[in-house]
PDB file of C-alpha atoms in Angstrom:
ATOM      1  CA  MET C   1       0.000   0.000   0.000  1.00 71.00           C
ATOM      2  CA  ASP C   2       1.440   3.365  -0.964  1.00 91.00           C
ATOM      3  CA  TRP C   3       1.496   6.461   1.266  1.00 89.00           C
ATOM      4  CA  LEU C   4      -1.384   8.230  -0.472  1.00 87.00           C
ATOM      5  CA  THR C   5      -3.721   5.247  -0.163  1.00 90.00           C
ATOM      6  CA  ALA C   6      -2.864   4.880   3.523  1.00 91.00           C
ATOM      7  CA  ALA C   7      -3.312   8.609   4.132  1.00 90.00           C
ATOM      8  CA  LEU C   8      -6.718   8.612   2.421  1.00 91.00           C
ATOM      9  CA  GLU C   9      -7.815   5.647   4.542  1.00 94.00           C
ATOM     10  CA  GLU C  10      -6.698   7.476   7.657  1.00 94.00           C
ATOM     11  CA  TYR C  11      -8.573  10.564   6.452  1.00 93.00           C
ATOM     12  CA  LYS C  12     -11.791   8.554   5.987  1.00 95.00           C
ATOM     13  CA  THR C  13     -11.413   6.922   9.395  1.00 95.00           C
ATOM     14  CA  LEU C  14     -10.886  10.261  11.118  1.00 94.00           C
ATOM     15  CA  ARG C  15     -13.876  11.814   9.332  1.00 94.00           C
ATOM     16  CA  GLU C  16     -15.993   8.887  10.565  1.00 96.00           C
ATOM     17  CA  GLU C  17     -14.653   9.429  14.094  1.00 95.00           C
ATOM     18  CA  SER C  18     -15.474  13.125  13.933  1.00 94.00           C
ATOM     19  CA  LEU C  19     -19.019  12.415  12.735  1.00 95.00           C
ATOM     20  CA  ALA C  20     -19.493   9.709  15.378  1.00 97.00           C
ATOM     21  CA  SER C  21     -18.368  12.205  18.003  1.00 96.00           C
ATOM     22  CA  MET C  22     -20.949  14.742  16.800  1.00 95.00           C
ATOM     23  CA  LYS C  23     -23.690  12.113  17.058  1.00 97.00           C
ATOM     24  CA  MET C  24     -22.456  11.109  20.506  1.00 98.00           C
ATOM     25  CA  GLN C  25     -22.532  14.747  21.648  1.00 97.00           C
ATOM     26  CA  GLN C  26     -26.195  14.970  20.655  1.00 97.00           C
ATOM     27  CA  SER C  27     -27.022  11.712  22.432  1.00 98.00           C
ATOM     28  CA  ILE C  28     -25.212  12.764  25.601  1.00 97.00           C
ATOM     29  CA  LEU C  29     -27.061  16.078  25.685  1.00 97.00           C
ATOM     30  CA  ALA C  30     -30.416  14.413  24.963  1.00 97.00           C
ATOM     31  CA  TYR C  31     -30.024  11.772  27.682  1.00 97.00           C
ATOM     32  CA  GLY C  32     -28.554  14.305  30.111  1.00 97.00           C
ATOM     33  CA  VAL C  33     -31.378  16.794  29.619  1.00 97.00           C
ATOM     34  CA  ALA C  34     -33.956  13.988  29.923  1.00 97.00           C
ATOM     35  CA  ALA C  35     -32.400  12.787  33.197  1.00 96.00           C
ATOM     36  CA  ILE C  36     -32.221  16.353  34.501  1.00 96.00           C
ATOM     37  CA  GLY C  37     -35.888  16.884  33.606  1.00 95.00           C
ATOM     38  CA  VAL C  38     -36.946  13.702  35.413  1.00 95.00           C
ATOM     39  CA  ILE C  39     -34.976  14.660  38.527  1.00 93.00           C
ATOM     40  CA  ILE C  40     -36.310  18.226  38.598  1.00 93.00           C
ATOM     41  CA  THR C  41     -39.890  17.013  38.074  1.00 93.00           C
ATOM     42  CA  SER C  42     -39.551  14.413  40.829  1.00 90.00           C
ATOM     43  CA  ALA C  43     -38.019  16.919  43.216  1.00 89.00           C
ATOM     44  CA  LEU C  44     -40.649  19.572  42.591  1.00 89.00           C
ATOM     45  CA  ASN C  45     -43.496  17.057  42.854  1.00 89.00           C
ATOM     46  CA  SER C  46     -42.290  16.013  46.307  1.00 86.00           C
ATOM     47  CA  TRP C  47     -41.207  19.500  47.466  1.00 83.00           C
ATOM     48  CA  LYS C  48     -43.592  19.677  50.455  1.00 84.00           C
ATOM     49  CA  THR C  49     -44.084  16.012  51.273  1.00 82.00           C
ATOM     50  CA  SER C  50     -40.642  14.430  51.384  1.00 78.00           C
ATOM     51  CA  PRO C  51     -36.961  15.003  52.157  1.00 76.00           C
ATOM     52  CA  LEU C  52     -36.083  13.863  48.616  1.00 80.00           C
ATOM     53  CA  PRO C  53     -35.840  17.354  47.068  1.00 84.00           C
ATOM     54  CA  GLU C  54     -32.859  18.170  49.295  1.00 82.00           C
ATOM     55  CA  PHE C  55     -31.044  15.087  48.080  1.00 83.00           C
ATOM     56  CA  PHE C  56     -32.078  15.688  44.472  1.00 87.00           C
ATOM     57  CA  PHE C  57     -31.042  19.352  44.351  1.00 87.00           C
ATOM     58  CA  LEU C  58     -27.900  19.136  46.501  1.00 84.00           C
ATOM     59  CA  ALA C  59     -26.471  15.825  45.309  1.00 84.00           C
ATOM     60  CA  LEU C  60     -28.149  13.928  42.489  1.00 90.00           C
ATOM     61  CA  LEU C  61     -28.892  16.776  40.089  1.00 93.00           C
ATOM     62  CA  PRO C  62     -25.428  18.402  40.312  1.00 91.00           C
ATOM     63  CA  LEU C  63     -23.859  14.950  39.860  1.00 90.00           C
ATOM     64  CA  ILE C  64     -25.918  14.254  36.725  1.00 94.00           C
ATOM     65  CA  ILE C  65     -25.158  17.737  35.405  1.00 94.00           C
ATOM     66  CA  TYR C  66     -21.416  17.328  36.018  1.00 90.00           C
ATOM     67  CA  LEU C  67     -21.323  13.844  34.462  1.00 93.00           C
ATOM     68  CA  THR C  68     -23.279  15.019  31.428  1.00 95.00           C
ATOM     69  CA  LEU C  69     -21.063  18.068  31.015  1.00 92.00           C
ATOM     70  CA  LEU C  70     -17.787  16.148  31.401  1.00 90.00           C
ATOM     71  CA  THR C  71     -18.863  13.396  29.016  1.00 94.00           C
ATOM     72  CA  TRP C  72     -20.052  15.949  26.462  1.00 94.00           C
ATOM     73  CA  LEU C  73     -16.801  17.925  26.788  1.00 90.00           C
ATOM     74  CA  GLY C  74     -14.841  14.718  26.164  1.00 91.00           C
ATOM     75  CA  GLU C  75     -16.701  14.202  22.914  1.00 94.00           C
ATOM     76  CA  VAL C  76     -16.251  17.834  21.902  1.00 92.00           C
ATOM     77  CA  ALA C  77     -12.496  17.499  22.511  1.00 90.00           C
ATOM     78  CA  ARG C  78     -12.451  14.231  20.526  1.00 92.00           C
ATOM     79  CA  MET C  79     -14.168  15.967  17.591  1.00 92.00           C
ATOM     80  CA  PHE C  80     -11.758  18.931  17.691  1.00 89.00           C
ATOM     81  CA  ARG C  81      -8.696  16.655  17.934  1.00 90.00           C
ATOM     82  CA  ALA C  82      -9.861  14.667  14.935  1.00 93.00           C
ATOM     83  CA  GLY C  83     -10.648  17.858  13.020  1.00 91.00           C
ATOM     84  CA  ASN C  84      -7.237  19.366  13.737  1.00 90.00           C
ATOM     85  CA  PHE C  85      -5.480  16.218  12.613  1.00 92.00           C
ATOM     86  CA  ILE C  86      -7.652  15.990   9.493  1.00 94.00           C
ATOM     87  CA  ALA C  87      -6.781  19.605   8.602  1.00 93.00           C
ATOM     88  CA  SER C  88      -3.053  18.805   8.696  1.00 93.00           C
ATOM     89  CA  LEU C  89      -3.635  15.578   6.776  1.00 95.00           C
ATOM     90  CA  GLU C  90      -5.583  17.453   4.096  1.00 93.00           C
ATOM     91  CA  LYS C  91      -2.623  19.752   3.511  1.00 93.00           C
ATOM     92  CA  LYS C  92      -0.201  16.815   3.266  1.00 93.00           C
ATOM     93  CA  ILE C  93      -2.427  14.867   0.882  1.00 93.00           C
ATOM     94  CA  ASN C  94      -3.083  17.922  -1.305  1.00 92.00           C
ATOM     95  CA  MET C  95       0.667  18.652  -1.495  1.00 92.00           C
ATOM     96  CA  ARG C  96       1.357  15.019  -2.389  1.00 89.00           C
ATOM     97  CA  ILE C  97      -1.263  15.010  -5.141  1.00 89.00           C
ATOM     98  CA  GLY C  98       0.201  18.216  -6.539  1.00 86.00           C
ATOM     99  CA  ASP C  99      -2.925  19.360  -8.366  1.00 86.00           C
ATOM    100  CA  PRO C 100      -3.407  23.162  -8.403  1.00 85.00           C
ATOM    101  CA  VAL C 101      -6.973  22.664  -7.144  1.00 88.00           C
ATOM    102  CA  ALA C 102      -6.972  21.043  -3.695  1.00 88.00           C
ATOM    103  CA  ALA C 103      -8.802  17.709  -3.516  1.00 89.00           C
ATOM    104  CA  LEU C 104      -9.522  17.717   0.224  1.00 90.00           C
ATOM    105  CA  THR C 105     -10.580  21.019   1.759  1.00 89.00           C
ATOM    106  CA  TRP C 106     -13.350  20.725   4.351  1.00 89.00           C
ATOM    107  CA  GLU C 107     -11.443  21.042   7.647  1.00 89.00           C
ATOM    108  CA  ASN C 108      -9.187  23.763   6.258  1.00 87.00           C
ATOM    109  CA  PHE C 109     -12.236  25.602   4.888  1.00 87.00           C
ATOM    110  CA  LEU C 110     -13.642  25.644   8.449  1.00 84.00           C
ATOM    111  CA  ARG C 111     -10.434  27.297   9.660  1.00 84.00           C
ATOM    112  CA  GLU C 112     -10.080  29.935   6.889  1.00 84.00           C
ATOM    113  CA  PRO C 113     -10.636  33.511   8.087  1.00 81.00           C
ATOM    114  CA  LYS C 114     -13.619  35.178   6.407  1.00 80.00           C
ATOM    115  CA  ASN C 115     -15.161  38.493   7.402  1.00 76.00           C
ATOM    116  CA  GLY C 116     -13.186  38.663  10.641  1.00 73.00           C
ATOM    117  CA  GLY C 117     -13.771  35.064  11.703  1.00 76.00           C
ATOM    118  CA  THR C 118     -13.827  31.443  10.644  1.00 79.00           C
ATOM    119  CA  GLU C 119     -16.670  28.982  10.131  1.00 77.00           C
ATOM    120  CA  GLN C 120     -15.586  27.396  13.418  1.00 76.00           C
ATOM    121  CA  ASP C 121     -16.053  30.741  15.147  1.00 76.00           C
ATOM    122  CA  ASN C 122     -19.699  30.708  14.031  1.00 77.00           C
ATOM    123  CA  VAL C 123     -20.409  27.701  16.272  1.00 82.00           C
ATOM    124  CA  LYS C 124     -18.361  28.967  19.221  1.00 81.00           C
ATOM    125  CA  PHE C 125     -21.449  30.613  20.727  1.00 84.00           C
ATOM    126  CA  HIS C 126     -23.332  27.296  20.655  1.00 88.00           C
ATOM    127  CA  TYR C 127     -20.627  25.315  22.455  1.00 86.00           C
ATOM    128  CA  LEU C 128     -20.091  28.021  25.060  1.00 86.00           C
ATOM    129  CA  SER C 129     -23.858  28.370  25.568  1.00 92.00           C
ATOM    130  CA  ILE C 130     -24.246  24.662  26.256  1.00 92.00           C
ATOM    131  CA  PHE C 131     -21.319  24.734  28.678  1.00 88.00           C
ATOM    132  CA  TYR C 132     -22.598  27.761  30.590  1.00 89.00           C
ATOM    133  CA  LEU C 133     -26.202  26.555  30.583  1.00 93.00           C
ATOM    134  CA  PHE C 134     -25.135  23.408  32.440  1.00 92.00           C
ATOM    135  CA  VAL C 135     -22.935  25.430  34.818  1.00 88.00           C
ATOM    136  CA  ILE C 136     -25.813  27.792  35.652  1.00 91.00           C
ATOM    137  CA  LEU C 137     -28.174  24.842  36.084  1.00 93.00           C
ATOM    138  CA  ALA C 138     -25.787  23.259  38.605  1.00 90.00           C
ATOM    139  CA  ILE C 139     -25.594  26.524  40.570  1.00 88.00           C
ATOM    140  CA  ALA C 140     -29.386  26.907  40.519  1.00 90.00           C
ATOM    141  CA  SER C 141     -29.805  23.323  41.702  1.00 90.00           C
ATOM    142  CA  VAL C 142     -27.577  23.881  44.718  1.00 87.00           C
ATOM    143  CA  ALA C 143     -29.346  27.174  45.477  1.00 86.00           C
ATOM    144  CA  LEU C 144     -32.761  25.429  45.432  1.00 87.00           C
ATOM    145  CA  GLY C 145     -31.395  22.668  47.641  1.00 84.00           C
ATOM    146  CA  ASN C 146     -30.164  25.317  50.088  1.00 82.00           C
ATOM    147  CA  ILE C 147     -33.553  27.014  50.167  1.00 81.00           C
ATOM    148  CA  LYS C 148     -35.275  23.701  50.870  1.00 79.00           C
ATOM    149  CA  ILE C 149     -32.905  22.406  53.531  1.00 79.00           C
ATOM    150  CA  ILE C 150     -31.736  25.491  55.455  1.00 74.00           C
ATOM    151  CA  GLY C 151     -34.714  25.423  57.821  1.00 71.00           C
ATOM    152  CA  ILE C 152     -34.253  21.723  58.499  1.00 72.00           C
ATOM    153  CA  ILE C 153     -30.542  21.333  59.255  1.00 72.00           C
ATOM    154  CA  GLY C 154     -29.419  24.908  59.837  1.00 70.00           C
ATOM    155  CA  LYS C 155     -26.558  26.891  58.362  1.00 73.00           C
ATOM    156  CA  LYS C 156     -23.492  25.080  59.743  1.00 73.00           C
ATOM    157  CA  PRO C 157     -24.033  21.631  58.166  1.00 72.00           C
ATOM    158  CA  LEU C 158     -25.228  23.348  55.002  1.00 74.00           C
ATOM    159  CA  ILE C 159     -21.955  25.275  54.765  1.00 79.00           C
ATOM    160  CA  LEU C 160     -20.056  21.961  54.617  1.00 78.00           C
ATOM    161  CA  ILE C 161     -22.322  20.685  51.857  1.00 77.00           C
ATOM    162  CA  ASP C 162     -21.913  23.945  49.957  1.00 78.00           C
ATOM    163  CA  ILE C 163     -18.117  23.914  50.332  1.00 83.00           C
ATOM    164  CA  PHE C 164     -18.055  20.454  48.760  1.00 80.00           C
ATOM    165  CA  GLN C 165     -20.323  21.689  45.950  1.00 80.00           C
ATOM    166  CA  VAL C 166     -18.131  24.752  45.347  1.00 82.00           C
ATOM    167  CA  ILE C 167     -14.989  22.587  45.132  1.00 86.00           C
ATOM    168  CA  ALA C 168     -16.686  20.213  42.680  1.00 82.00           C
ATOM    169  CA  PHE C 169     -18.083  23.122  40.690  1.00 80.00           C
ATOM    170  CA  ILE C 170     -14.711  24.893  40.444  1.00 85.00           C
ATOM    171  CA  ALA C 171     -12.969  21.679  39.360  1.00 85.00           C
ATOM    172  CA  ILE C 172     -15.555  20.966  36.647  1.00 81.00           C
ATOM    173  CA  TYR C 173     -15.618  24.578  35.508  1.00 80.00           C
ATOM    174  CA  GLN C 174     -11.825  24.854  35.245  1.00 85.00           C
ATOM    175  CA  HIS C 175     -11.552  21.554  33.418  1.00 82.00           C
ATOM    176  CA  GLY C 176     -14.301  22.548  30.988  1.00 78.00           C
ATOM    177  CA  ARG C 177     -12.833  25.982  30.261  1.00 81.00           C
ATOM    178  CA  LYS C 178      -9.389  24.428  29.790  1.00 84.00           C
ATOM    179  CA  GLU C 179     -10.761  21.884  27.308  1.00 79.00           C
ATOM    180  CA  LEU C 180     -12.657  24.536  25.354  1.00 76.00           C
ATOM    181  CA  ARG C 181      -9.701  26.966  25.365  1.00 80.00           C
ATOM    182  CA  LYS C 182      -7.437  24.277  23.881  1.00 80.00           C
ATOM    183  CA  TYR C 183      -9.496  24.563  20.722  1.00 74.00           C
ATOM    184  CA  GLY C 184      -9.960  28.320  20.698  1.00 69.00           C
ATOM    185  CA  TYR C 185     -13.198  28.565  22.664  1.00 71.00           C
TER     186      TYR C 185
END
C-alpha cells in the first residue's frame, strides 16, 4: 500500500470518528437533559411532602449535570482533535497530489478567516452556551437545595455541603474551560 492510499484511509477513518463524536454529543445532551428533567420534576413534585428534594437538588442533580457536562466535553475534545489532525492531513495529501486545485478542503475551509472570523467561530457561541447553561443549572440546583434544607438542618451543616459543591463546581468549571480553550473557545 502506498502512502497516499494509507493517508486517504486514515482521512476517511478520522472523518468517521469526527461524525461519530458529533452524534455522541447529541445523544449525551439528549439523555442528560432527559435525566435532569426527570430529577427536577420528581423533586418539585415532592417538594412539600418528602426530604427527597434536598437530596435531588444538593447531590443527584449536580452529579448528573457534572457527568453530562464532562462526558459531552470529552466528545467535543475528541471531535476537535480529529478535526485538527484531518486539517493537517488534508494539507499533506493535497501537497502530495500536486494538483493546483486542492482535492480535500473541508477542515481547512472551516479554519479559513472570512469576514473577521472562521466557520468554526460561528459555532463557538453554541458550544459556550451549552457549557454555561449546564454550569448555571448546577448553581441553581444547589441554590434550590439550600432554600429547601436550610430550615431543616441549619446553616453550619449546610456550609459543609456547599463547600463540597463549590470545590466540585470549580474543578468541573476549570476543566471545561481548559478543554474549550485548547481549541480556541
